[in-house]
Amino acid sequence: MVETYALRSFNQASPEEIEDALERSEVVYFQRCPVELPSEEDLAWLRSLPGRLKAKNVSYHPESDSVPRFDADPETQRRVETILRTHGQRVEAFLRRVVPDYVHGWTLGTTSFRPVEEEGRKLKPRSSNELIHIDAGAYGATKGARILRFFVNVNPERDRVWGTKGSFADLMTRYDALWDAARNGKDRLRLEGTALDALYSGFVGVVSKVYPLVKVIDSSPYDRAMRRIHNYMKENPSFRDDPTGFKEIRFPPMSAWMVFTDGISHSVLRGQHAFVTTVLVPLENCRRPELAPYRILAAGAPRAAAAATA
Ligand SMILES: [Fe+2]
């Protein structure tokens, strides 16, 4: 029997309660999406877009005010852009109200539509959403900022089903191998950037003033460590095939939820048609920064650290 994650509704919660829950790696869940959605007509049109929406994501980028790499006639292009731009703006207004401490200096990222059925897509492990992972390096380099994602299941009939094996903090306590993956064969995990990292980020920053989409190639030691943990979770059988702590989370039609996707392990097992809006929240805005992946990695492996001082 599959254990199911019990969802708690946050409709009446205060900003502090919501921020604390997010930082404790809870799923902040709304039975009905608290944000005004596109019209029924627009939603039906998005769901029924033929062949041209075969990509994993159709993503609106606010920095370029466009949906890049989406090859369609100008009318279709314009309509998709308008729907996603408007949805992203509504989510932004909602977040400004319900998580006000996160707003200062945040980065508003993409708003995407996930058009394809997630089950049985037979993708390479690193690209597969069906394998449990934590998100890493979303939208270029996070450099320790938290990855906040607001999801809406806009399928009118079917649940969106996630799997989880627990929070980043739990997993880093349970699996020494994740620390080995983060360290990448080195004695020490270095999170602060070198002069070369600074030079590279500076270069990306300059080029992205002219070509805004270039910012997605930025990186940092922290983001690379998170990427190695992400890849290990998806590729290594000793983690991937271990069912310890596995639970299913079911999101009914037209519900919404938000999570720090760098802080809770997740996979998308089944479902089709969802909106996802991404925001990067500076670590210094968090109420409990010690629970953030950056600070957990900076503190070092509990068991390895204990062995080193024994
Ligand atoms: Fe993910």
PDB file of N, CA, C and O and ligand atoms in Angstrom, residues 129 133-135 149 261 266, ligand 1:
ATOM      1  N   ASN A 129      11.294  13.802 -14.776  1.00  0.00           N
ATOM      2  CA  ASN A 129      10.586  14.298 -13.599  1.00  0.00           C
ATOM      3  C   ASN A 129      10.030  13.164 -12.757  1.00  0.00           C
ATOM      4  O   ASN A 129       9.586  13.377 -11.643  1.00  0.00           O
ATOM      5  N   HIS A 133      13.979  13.842  -6.804  1.00  0.00           N
ATOM      6  CA  HIS A 133      15.138  14.744  -6.845  1.00  0.00           C
ATOM      7  C   HIS A 133      14.817  16.007  -6.042  1.00  0.00           C
ATOM      8  O   HIS A 133      13.665  16.238  -5.670  1.00  0.00           O
ATOM      9  N   ILE A 134      15.844  16.803  -5.814  1.00  0.00           N
ATOM     10  CA  ILE A 134      15.627  18.179  -5.348  1.00  0.00           C
ATOM     11  C   ILE A 134      16.014  19.086  -6.512  1.00  0.00           C
ATOM     12  O   ILE A 134      16.839  18.709  -7.348  1.00  0.00           O
ATOM     13  N   ASP A 135      15.396  20.256  -6.599  1.00  0.00           N
ATOM     14  CA  ASP A 135      15.726  21.154  -7.705  1.00  0.00           C
ATOM     15  C   ASP A 135      17.063  21.844  -7.441  1.00  0.00           C
ATOM     16  O   ASP A 135      17.396  22.163  -6.300  1.00  0.00           O
ATOM     17  N   ARG A 149       8.422  27.653  -5.766  1.00  0.00           N
ATOM     18  CA  ARG A 149       7.598  27.379  -6.949  1.00  0.00           C
ATOM     19  C   ARG A 149       6.130  27.300  -6.562  1.00  0.00           C
ATOM     20  O   ARG A 149       5.763  26.666  -5.556  1.00  0.00           O
ATOM     21  N   THR A 261      11.319  24.048  -3.753  1.00  0.00           N
ATOM     22  CA  THR A 261      11.613  22.769  -4.420  1.00  0.00           C
ATOM     23  C   THR A 261      13.079  22.359  -4.270  1.00  0.00           C
ATOM     24  O   THR A 261      13.442  21.258  -4.666  1.00  0.00           O
ATOM     25  N   HIS A 266      11.132  15.470  -4.546  1.00  0.00           N
ATOM     26  CA  HIS A 266       9.864  15.307  -5.255  1.00  0.00           C
ATOM     27  C   HIS A 266      10.077  14.657  -6.622  1.00  0.00           C
ATOM     28  O   HIS A 266      11.156  14.749  -7.202  1.00  0.00           O
TER      29      HIS A 266
HETATM   30 FE    FE B   1      11.796  19.305  -9.711  1.00  0.00          FE
END
